[in-house]
XYZ file of C-alpha atoms in Angstrom:
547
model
C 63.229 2.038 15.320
C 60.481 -0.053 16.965
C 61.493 -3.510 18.059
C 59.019 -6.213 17.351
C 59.611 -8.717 19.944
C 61.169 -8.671 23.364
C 62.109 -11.715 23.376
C 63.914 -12.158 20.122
C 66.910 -10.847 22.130
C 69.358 -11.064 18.936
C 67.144 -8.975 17.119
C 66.854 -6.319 20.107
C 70.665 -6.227 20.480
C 71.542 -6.306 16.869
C 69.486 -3.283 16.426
C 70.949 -1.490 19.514
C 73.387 0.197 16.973
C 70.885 2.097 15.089
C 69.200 3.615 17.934
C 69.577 6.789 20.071
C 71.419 6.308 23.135
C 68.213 7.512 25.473
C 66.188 5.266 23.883
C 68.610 1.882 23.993
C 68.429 2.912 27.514
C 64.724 2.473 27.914
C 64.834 -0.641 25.888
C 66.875 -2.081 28.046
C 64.545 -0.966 31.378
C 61.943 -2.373 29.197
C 64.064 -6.278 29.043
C 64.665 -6.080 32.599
C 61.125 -4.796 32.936
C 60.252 -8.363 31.302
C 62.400 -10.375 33.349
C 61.917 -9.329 36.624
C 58.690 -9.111 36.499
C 56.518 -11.889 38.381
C 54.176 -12.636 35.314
C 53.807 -14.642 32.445
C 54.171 -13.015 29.634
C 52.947 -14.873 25.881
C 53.476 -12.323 22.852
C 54.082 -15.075 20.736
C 51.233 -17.090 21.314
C 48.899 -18.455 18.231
C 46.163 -16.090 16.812
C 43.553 -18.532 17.658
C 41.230 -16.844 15.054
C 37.290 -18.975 15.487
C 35.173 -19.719 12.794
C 33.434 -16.489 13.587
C 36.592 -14.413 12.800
C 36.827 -13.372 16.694
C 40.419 -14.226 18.131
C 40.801 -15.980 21.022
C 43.889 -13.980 22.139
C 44.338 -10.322 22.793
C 47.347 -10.325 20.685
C 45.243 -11.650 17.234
C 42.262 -9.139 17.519
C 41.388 -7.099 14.574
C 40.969 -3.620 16.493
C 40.037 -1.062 14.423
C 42.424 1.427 14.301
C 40.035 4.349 15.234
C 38.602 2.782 17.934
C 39.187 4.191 21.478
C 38.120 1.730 23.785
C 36.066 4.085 25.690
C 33.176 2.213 27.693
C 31.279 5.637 28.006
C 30.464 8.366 26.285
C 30.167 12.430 27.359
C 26.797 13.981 25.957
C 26.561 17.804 25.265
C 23.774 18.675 26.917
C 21.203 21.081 26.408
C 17.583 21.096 28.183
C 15.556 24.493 28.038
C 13.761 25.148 30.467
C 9.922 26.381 30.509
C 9.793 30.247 29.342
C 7.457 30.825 32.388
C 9.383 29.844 34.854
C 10.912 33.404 36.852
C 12.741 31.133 39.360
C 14.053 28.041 37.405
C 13.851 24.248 39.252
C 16.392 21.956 39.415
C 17.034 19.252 36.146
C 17.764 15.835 37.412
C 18.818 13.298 34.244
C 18.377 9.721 35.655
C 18.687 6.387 34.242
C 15.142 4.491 32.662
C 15.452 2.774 35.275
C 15.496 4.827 37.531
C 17.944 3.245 39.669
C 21.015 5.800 38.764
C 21.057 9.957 38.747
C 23.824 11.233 36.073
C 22.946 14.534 37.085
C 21.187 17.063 39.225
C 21.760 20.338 38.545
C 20.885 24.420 37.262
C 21.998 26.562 34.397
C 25.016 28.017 34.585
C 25.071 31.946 34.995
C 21.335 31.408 35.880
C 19.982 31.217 32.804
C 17.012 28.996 31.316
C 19.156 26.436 29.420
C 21.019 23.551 31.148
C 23.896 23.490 29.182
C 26.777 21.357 30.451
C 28.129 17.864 29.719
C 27.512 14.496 31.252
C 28.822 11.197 30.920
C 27.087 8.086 30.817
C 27.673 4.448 30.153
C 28.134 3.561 26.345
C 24.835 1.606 26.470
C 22.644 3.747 27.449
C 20.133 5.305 24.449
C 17.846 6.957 26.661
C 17.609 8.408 29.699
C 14.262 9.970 32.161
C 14.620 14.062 32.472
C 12.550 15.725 35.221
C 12.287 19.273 36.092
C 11.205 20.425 39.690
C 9.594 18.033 41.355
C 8.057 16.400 37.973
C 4.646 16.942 38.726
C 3.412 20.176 36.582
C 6.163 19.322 34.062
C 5.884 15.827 33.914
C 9.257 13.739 33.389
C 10.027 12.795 30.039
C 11.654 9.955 28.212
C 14.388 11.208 25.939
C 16.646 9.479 23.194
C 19.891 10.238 23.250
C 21.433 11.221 19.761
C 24.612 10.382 18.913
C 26.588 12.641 21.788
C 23.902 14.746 22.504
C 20.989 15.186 24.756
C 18.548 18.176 23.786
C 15.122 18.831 25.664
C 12.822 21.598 25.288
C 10.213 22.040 28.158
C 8.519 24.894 26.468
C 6.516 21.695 24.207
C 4.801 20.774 26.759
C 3.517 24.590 26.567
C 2.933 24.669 23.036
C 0.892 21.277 23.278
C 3.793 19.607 21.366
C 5.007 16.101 22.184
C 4.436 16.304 25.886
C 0.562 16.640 25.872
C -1.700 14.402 27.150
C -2.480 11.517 25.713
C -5.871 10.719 23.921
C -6.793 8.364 26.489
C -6.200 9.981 28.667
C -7.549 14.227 28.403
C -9.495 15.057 25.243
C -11.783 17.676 25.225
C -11.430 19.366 28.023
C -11.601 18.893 31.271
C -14.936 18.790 32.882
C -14.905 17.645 36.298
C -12.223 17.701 39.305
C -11.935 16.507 42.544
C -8.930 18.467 43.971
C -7.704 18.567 47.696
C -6.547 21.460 49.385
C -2.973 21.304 50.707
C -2.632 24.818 52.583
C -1.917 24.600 56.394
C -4.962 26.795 57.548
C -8.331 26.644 56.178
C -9.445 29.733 53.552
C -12.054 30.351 50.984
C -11.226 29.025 47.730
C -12.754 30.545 44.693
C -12.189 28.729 41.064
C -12.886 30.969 37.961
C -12.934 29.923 34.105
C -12.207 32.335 31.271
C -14.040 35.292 32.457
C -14.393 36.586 36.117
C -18.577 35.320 35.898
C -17.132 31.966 35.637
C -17.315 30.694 39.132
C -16.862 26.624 39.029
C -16.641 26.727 42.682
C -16.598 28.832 46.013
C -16.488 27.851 49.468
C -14.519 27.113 52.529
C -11.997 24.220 52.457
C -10.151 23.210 55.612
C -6.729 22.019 54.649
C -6.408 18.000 53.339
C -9.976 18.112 52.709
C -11.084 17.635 49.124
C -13.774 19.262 47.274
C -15.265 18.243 43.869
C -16.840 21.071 40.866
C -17.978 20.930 37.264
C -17.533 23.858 34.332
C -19.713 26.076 32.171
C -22.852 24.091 32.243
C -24.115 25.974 28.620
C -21.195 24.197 27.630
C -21.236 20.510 28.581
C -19.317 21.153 31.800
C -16.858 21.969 30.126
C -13.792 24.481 31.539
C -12.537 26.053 28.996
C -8.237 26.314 28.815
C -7.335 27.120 31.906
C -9.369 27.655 35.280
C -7.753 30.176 37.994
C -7.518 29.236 41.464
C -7.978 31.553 44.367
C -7.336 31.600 47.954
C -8.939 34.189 50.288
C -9.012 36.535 46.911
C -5.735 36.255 46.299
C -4.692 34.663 42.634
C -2.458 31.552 43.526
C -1.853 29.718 40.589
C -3.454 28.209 37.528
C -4.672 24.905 35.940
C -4.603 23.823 32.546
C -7.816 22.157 31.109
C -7.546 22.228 27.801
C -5.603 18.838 27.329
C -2.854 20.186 25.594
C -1.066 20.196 28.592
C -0.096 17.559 31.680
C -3.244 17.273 34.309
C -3.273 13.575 35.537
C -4.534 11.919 38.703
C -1.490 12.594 41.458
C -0.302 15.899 39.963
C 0.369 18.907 42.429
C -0.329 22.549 41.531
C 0.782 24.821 44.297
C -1.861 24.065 47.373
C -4.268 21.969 44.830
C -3.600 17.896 44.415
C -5.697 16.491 41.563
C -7.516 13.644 43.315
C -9.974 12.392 40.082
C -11.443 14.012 37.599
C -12.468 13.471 33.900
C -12.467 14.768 30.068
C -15.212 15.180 27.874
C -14.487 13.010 25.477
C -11.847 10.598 27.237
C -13.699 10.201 30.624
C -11.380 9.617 33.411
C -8.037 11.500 33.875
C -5.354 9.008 33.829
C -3.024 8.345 36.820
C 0.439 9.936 36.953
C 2.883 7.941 34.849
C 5.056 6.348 37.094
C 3.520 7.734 40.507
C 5.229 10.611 40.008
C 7.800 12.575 42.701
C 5.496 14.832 44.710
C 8.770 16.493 46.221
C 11.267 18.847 44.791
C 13.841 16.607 47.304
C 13.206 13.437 46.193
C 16.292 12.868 44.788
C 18.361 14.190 47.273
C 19.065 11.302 48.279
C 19.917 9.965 45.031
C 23.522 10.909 44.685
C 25.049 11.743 40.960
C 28.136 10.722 41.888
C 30.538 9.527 38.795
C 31.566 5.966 39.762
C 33.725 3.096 37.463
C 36.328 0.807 38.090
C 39.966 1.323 36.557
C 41.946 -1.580 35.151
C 45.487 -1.729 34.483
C 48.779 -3.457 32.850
C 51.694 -2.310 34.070
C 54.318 -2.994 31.884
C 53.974 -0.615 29.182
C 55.501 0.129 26.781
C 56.043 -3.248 26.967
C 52.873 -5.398 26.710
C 51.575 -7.314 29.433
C 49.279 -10.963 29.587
C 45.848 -8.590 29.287
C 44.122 -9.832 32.570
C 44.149 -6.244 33.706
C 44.464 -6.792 36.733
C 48.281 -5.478 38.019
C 45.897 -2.554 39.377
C 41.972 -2.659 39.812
C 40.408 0.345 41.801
C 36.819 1.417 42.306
C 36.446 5.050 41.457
C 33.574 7.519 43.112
C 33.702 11.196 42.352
C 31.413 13.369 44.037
C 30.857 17.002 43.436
C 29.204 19.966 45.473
C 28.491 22.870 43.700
C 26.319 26.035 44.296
C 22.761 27.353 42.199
C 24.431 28.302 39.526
C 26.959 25.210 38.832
C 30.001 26.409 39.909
C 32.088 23.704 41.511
C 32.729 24.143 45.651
C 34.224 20.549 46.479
C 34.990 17.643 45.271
C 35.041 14.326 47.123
C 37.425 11.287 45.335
C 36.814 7.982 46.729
C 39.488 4.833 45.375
C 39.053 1.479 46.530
C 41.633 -0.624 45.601
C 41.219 -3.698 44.977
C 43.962 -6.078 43.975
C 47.213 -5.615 42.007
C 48.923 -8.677 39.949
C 52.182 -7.082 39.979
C 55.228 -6.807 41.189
C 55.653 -3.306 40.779
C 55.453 -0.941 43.847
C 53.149 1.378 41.984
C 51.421 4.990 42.603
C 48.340 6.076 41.352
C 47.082 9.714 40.345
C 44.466 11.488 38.325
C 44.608 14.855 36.632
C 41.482 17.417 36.047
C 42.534 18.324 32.216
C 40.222 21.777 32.362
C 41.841 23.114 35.603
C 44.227 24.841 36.136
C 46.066 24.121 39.886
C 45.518 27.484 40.651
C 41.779 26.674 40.832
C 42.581 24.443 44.187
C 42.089 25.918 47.884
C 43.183 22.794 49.204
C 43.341 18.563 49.045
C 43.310 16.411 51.921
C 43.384 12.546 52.226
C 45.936 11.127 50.156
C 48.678 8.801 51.571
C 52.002 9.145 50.281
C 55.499 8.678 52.053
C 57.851 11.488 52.882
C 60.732 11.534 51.147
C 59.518 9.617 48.080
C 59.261 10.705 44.399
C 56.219 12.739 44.056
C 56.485 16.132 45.140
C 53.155 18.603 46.144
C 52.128 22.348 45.945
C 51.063 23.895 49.071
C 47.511 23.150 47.766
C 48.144 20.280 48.049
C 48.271 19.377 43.650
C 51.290 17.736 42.322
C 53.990 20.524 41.343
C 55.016 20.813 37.616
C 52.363 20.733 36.795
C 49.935 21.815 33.609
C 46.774 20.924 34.936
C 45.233 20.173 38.514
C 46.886 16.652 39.333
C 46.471 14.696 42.255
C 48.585 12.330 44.024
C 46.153 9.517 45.811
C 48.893 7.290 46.985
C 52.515 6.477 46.145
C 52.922 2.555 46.500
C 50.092 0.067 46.421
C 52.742 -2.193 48.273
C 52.715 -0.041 50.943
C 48.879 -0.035 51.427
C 48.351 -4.118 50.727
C 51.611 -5.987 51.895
C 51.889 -9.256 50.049
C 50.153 -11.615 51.681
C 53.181 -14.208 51.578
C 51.895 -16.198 48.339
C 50.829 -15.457 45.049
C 51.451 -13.002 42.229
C 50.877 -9.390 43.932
C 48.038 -9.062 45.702
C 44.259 -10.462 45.385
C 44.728 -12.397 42.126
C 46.093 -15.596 42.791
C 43.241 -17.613 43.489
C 44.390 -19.694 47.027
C 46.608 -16.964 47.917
C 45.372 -15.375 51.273
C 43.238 -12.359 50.700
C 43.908 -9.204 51.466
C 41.129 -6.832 52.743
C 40.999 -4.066 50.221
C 41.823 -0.325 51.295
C 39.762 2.834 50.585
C 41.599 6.537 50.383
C 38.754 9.160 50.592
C 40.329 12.656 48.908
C 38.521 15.731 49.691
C 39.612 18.967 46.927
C 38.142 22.405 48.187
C 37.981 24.552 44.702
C 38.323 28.405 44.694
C 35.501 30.357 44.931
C 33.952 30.919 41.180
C 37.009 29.031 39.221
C 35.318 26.549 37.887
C 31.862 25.411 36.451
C 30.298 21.946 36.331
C 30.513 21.650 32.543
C 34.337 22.680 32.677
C 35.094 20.785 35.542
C 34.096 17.561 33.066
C 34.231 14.939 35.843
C 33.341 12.498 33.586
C 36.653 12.717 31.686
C 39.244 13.147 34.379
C 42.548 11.265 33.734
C 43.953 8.446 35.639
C 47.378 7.066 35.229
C 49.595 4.525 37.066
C 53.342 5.449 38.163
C 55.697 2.367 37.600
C 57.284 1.057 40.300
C 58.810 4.682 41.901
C 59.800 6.014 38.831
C 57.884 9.192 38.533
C 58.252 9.575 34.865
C 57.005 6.388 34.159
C 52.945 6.648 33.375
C 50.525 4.543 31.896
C 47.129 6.613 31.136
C 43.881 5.418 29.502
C 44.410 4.939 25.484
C 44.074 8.185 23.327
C 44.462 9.716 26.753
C 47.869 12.128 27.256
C 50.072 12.300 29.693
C 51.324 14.932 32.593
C 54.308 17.622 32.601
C 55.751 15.349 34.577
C 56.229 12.345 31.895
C 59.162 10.938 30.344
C 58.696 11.344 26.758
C 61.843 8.965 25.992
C 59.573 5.893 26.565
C 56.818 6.905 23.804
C 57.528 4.806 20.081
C 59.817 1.920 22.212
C 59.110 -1.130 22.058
C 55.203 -1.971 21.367
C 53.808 1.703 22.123
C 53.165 3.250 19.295
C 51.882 7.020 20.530
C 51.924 9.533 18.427
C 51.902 12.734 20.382
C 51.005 14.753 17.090
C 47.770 13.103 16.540
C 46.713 12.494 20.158
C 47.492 9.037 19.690
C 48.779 7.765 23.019
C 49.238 4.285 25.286
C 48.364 2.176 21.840
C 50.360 -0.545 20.208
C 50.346 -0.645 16.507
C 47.390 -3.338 16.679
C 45.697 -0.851 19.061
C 45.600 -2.517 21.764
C 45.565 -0.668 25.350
C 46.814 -0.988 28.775
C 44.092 0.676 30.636
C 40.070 0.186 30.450
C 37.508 1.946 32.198
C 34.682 0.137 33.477
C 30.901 1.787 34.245
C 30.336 -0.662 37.187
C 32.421 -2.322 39.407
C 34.325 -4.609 37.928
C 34.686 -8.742 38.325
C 38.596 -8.754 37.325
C 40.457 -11.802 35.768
C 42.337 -13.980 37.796
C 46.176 -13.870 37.624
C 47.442 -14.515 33.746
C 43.728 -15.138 32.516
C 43.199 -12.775 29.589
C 40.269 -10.690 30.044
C 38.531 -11.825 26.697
C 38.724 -15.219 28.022
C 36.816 -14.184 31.530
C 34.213 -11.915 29.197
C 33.310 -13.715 26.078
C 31.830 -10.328 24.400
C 34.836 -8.543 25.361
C 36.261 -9.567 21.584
C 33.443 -8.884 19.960
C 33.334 -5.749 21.067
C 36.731 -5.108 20.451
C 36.546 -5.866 16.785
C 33.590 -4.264 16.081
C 35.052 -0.796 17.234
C 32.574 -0.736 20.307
C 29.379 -0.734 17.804
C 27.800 -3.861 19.527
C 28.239 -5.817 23.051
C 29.324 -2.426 25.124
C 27.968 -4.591 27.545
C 30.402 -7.451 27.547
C 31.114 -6.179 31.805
C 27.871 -7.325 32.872
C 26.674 -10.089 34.949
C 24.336 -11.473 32.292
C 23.828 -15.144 31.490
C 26.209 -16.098 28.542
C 28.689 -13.051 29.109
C 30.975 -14.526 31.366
C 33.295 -17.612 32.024
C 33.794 -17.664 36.040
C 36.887 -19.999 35.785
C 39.300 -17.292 34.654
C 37.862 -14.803 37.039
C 39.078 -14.231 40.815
């Protein structure tokens, strides 16, 4: 039996007879859950339903009942690389923008596909793949389709959709101006077609540039390809046939294309975007996995939706070899505030690893002699899957500052600086690969005030080995372990989000549709439109219900 309000207290006690003893027992945690808690709490308040049919109130959204609240989404990925290539480059999948990596990486088992998985924001249709240094494969501009993200390089060799444009290279090249990047000066030779095709021959000091036509019989023209030499020795070859990349800026080996022009286009065009003239660029560029976690703490009793009882930055960096398999990862967790008065822990599981697959974990801050109890590795014990521990009592970290409701929240309460655990997990040798590994679907989870079996998880997200099953179906959860149905009321609403950015949190009892006005809109649409309700954008926010 479910009850339907808390605080209809006849109707939770009447019905205390036709329920199991275990689970009048958590019933009653729940009650006292209620009243001892610090916060406000409002199931009963009016729908509030607008003109526009969007409720005002968490508790009177229409929320689809397949939708899973999920702010990103993981993309199957799969990105062949060019059939020519003996050594294969490095992929890096960036943002249009530019301004965010999602991934650098090789195939696995060095092979030419990149085939892994990579999650990205929800609102993101497209996204900038490079190979190498981007120069003789120029980076492309891809769609992503539904969940998936699928690249072949090979049609920029078969003059497919990454030839050059009209304007820019049509009918053949016939003129160059190249410079010549080697570190000592040498005789460079440049052949067409046939070995009697000399377009040039002379000696070039390096970084100085020197200029030749093609076939004169034939309008200048080069032909497909021209072959460049260096003291008789074959280096490498350029395509002139316009079916494949040659702009101004482009690099090919010791040869940088300084001008040149077409036939029938006249000048080459520059490099789109300037290019990356260095295999390293992007080294710099971290693809770490970073979002901000949200949290109500009083499931399975609901809460007043500001999610705010526990808001923490997440970073998750990765270091893996040439051939993807995963060597360390580093877990930064910022926390940030926590409108609660709970003394919770907080922990995250890898689903796809096993905690055999862990040399080691260092950084995490949790008392001795408290409720959580680790492997030598350093993993939780009990465990299914790899879970980790990060700390055992926010409380403990932030001390109340004397005022408010928890910490951070109430606005004139003194603020409390926030605090930053850095987790370091050394992986065996070979266990795992980047695509199992998943980072972008590891599982977070609160522990409720020091009782271990007490976790609230994402929705649709399941729990440890180490739960207590007794709480699922009581009062307004309604999991459904059979279906992978889990941390959902019956109106489907959560008690966890997960945010692509960091996060501008609701003040204490402000509901979080009331600090984001697309955050209902969203909601009822099942995540179709506004899955950007987070952002700082004129119009999306109300600043007087957020701290």
């Amino acid at each position: 039996m479910k009850t339907q309000n808390v605080y209809q207290s006849k109707n939770l006690i009447s019905g205390f007879n036709q329920i199991r003893p275990l689970r009048m027992i958590v019933l009653l945690t729940a009650l006292i859950m209620i009243i001892s808690s610090c916060k406000k709490l409002d199931i009963d308040e009016p729908l509030n339903i607008g003109a526009d049919g969007v409720s005002s109130t968490m508790t009177g959204l229409n929320v689809p009942a397949n939708f899973d609240w999920k702010l990103f989404k993981t993309l199957d990925v799969s990105i062949i690389l060019p059939t020519e290539e003996v050594n294969p480059k490095r992929i890096t999948i960036k943002s249009a923008s530019t301004d965010k990596v999602y991934f650098q990486g090789y195939p696995e088992g060095g092979l030419n596909v990149v085939g892994t998985r990579v999650t990205i924001p929800s609102n993101v249709e497209n996204v900038l793949i490079k190979y190498g240094d981007g120069i003789i494969y120029p980076t492309v501009n891809v769609m992503v389709q539904g969940n998936s993200l699928n690249y072949d390089f090979n049609t920029l060799l078969k003059g497919g959709g990454g030839g050059m444009p009209a304007e820019c290279c049509e009918g053949q090249v016939d003129m160059l101006v190249l410079k010549y990047l080697g570190s000592t000066g040498k005789t460079i030779k440049v052949l067409g077609k046939k070995s009697t095709d000399i377009y040039f021959e002379g000696f070039v000091q390096p970084n100085a540039t020197f200029t030749f036509i093609g076939d004169p019989a034939k309008n200048n023209k080069m032909g497909s390809k021209i072959k460049m030499h260096e003291n008789g020795v074959f280096t490498t070859e350029i395509h002139t046939s316009c079916s494949q990349a040659i702009y101004k800026g482009m690099t090919f080996d010791n040869f940088y294309v300084v001008d040149g022009s077409s036939a029938t286009a006249g000048p080459l065009c520059d490099l789109p975007g300037g290019g990356d003239d260095d295999d390293d660029d992007d080294d710099d560029d971290d693809d770490d996995f970073t979002g901000t976690l949200a949290f109500e703490d009083l499931w399975p009793s609901p809460g007043d939706y500001d999610f705010n009882d526990l808001v923490i930055n997440y970073t998750f960096a990765t270091e893996k070899n040439s051939v993807e398999e995963v060597e360390k990862v580093t877990a930064t967790f910022t926390i940030y505030s926590f409108g609660a008065s709970f003394h919770n822990g907080f922990g995250w599981s890898f689903p796809n690893v096993s905690p055999g697959s862990i040399t080691s974990v260092t950084g995490y801050d949790i008392a001795t002699g408290g409720i959580f109890d680790l492997s030598v590795n350093g993993t939780e014990s009990g465990q299914s899957a790899a879970t980790f521990i990060a700390w055992d009592d926010s409380y403990r970290l932030m001390p109340h500052p004397g005022s408010g409701i928890g910490v951070n929240t109430t606005p004139g309460a003194p603020y409390v600086t926030p605090v930053t655990i850095v987790m370091e997990i050394e992986f065996v040798d070979g266990a795992v690969t980047y695509s199992q590994l998943d980072i972008g679907n590891f599982n977070p989870f609160i522990v409720v005030n020091q009782v271990r079996g007490h976790e609230v998880h994402l929705p649709n997200y399941a729990p440890t080995s180490l739960v207590d099953n007794s709480y699922f179906g009581t009062v307004r959860d309604d999991s459904n372990p059979g279906i992978g149905r889990y941390y959902v009321t019956e109106s489907n609403l959560p008690w966890a989000i997960n945010i692509p950015e960091v996060f501008d949190y609701p003040s204490e009892m402000n509901e979080i549709l009331w600090a984001y006005t697309n955050f209902a809109t969203w909601a009822q649409n099942g995540g179709t439109s506004d899955n950007d309700w987070y952002q700082d954008k004129p119009g999306y926010r109300d600043d007087n219900y957020i701290y």
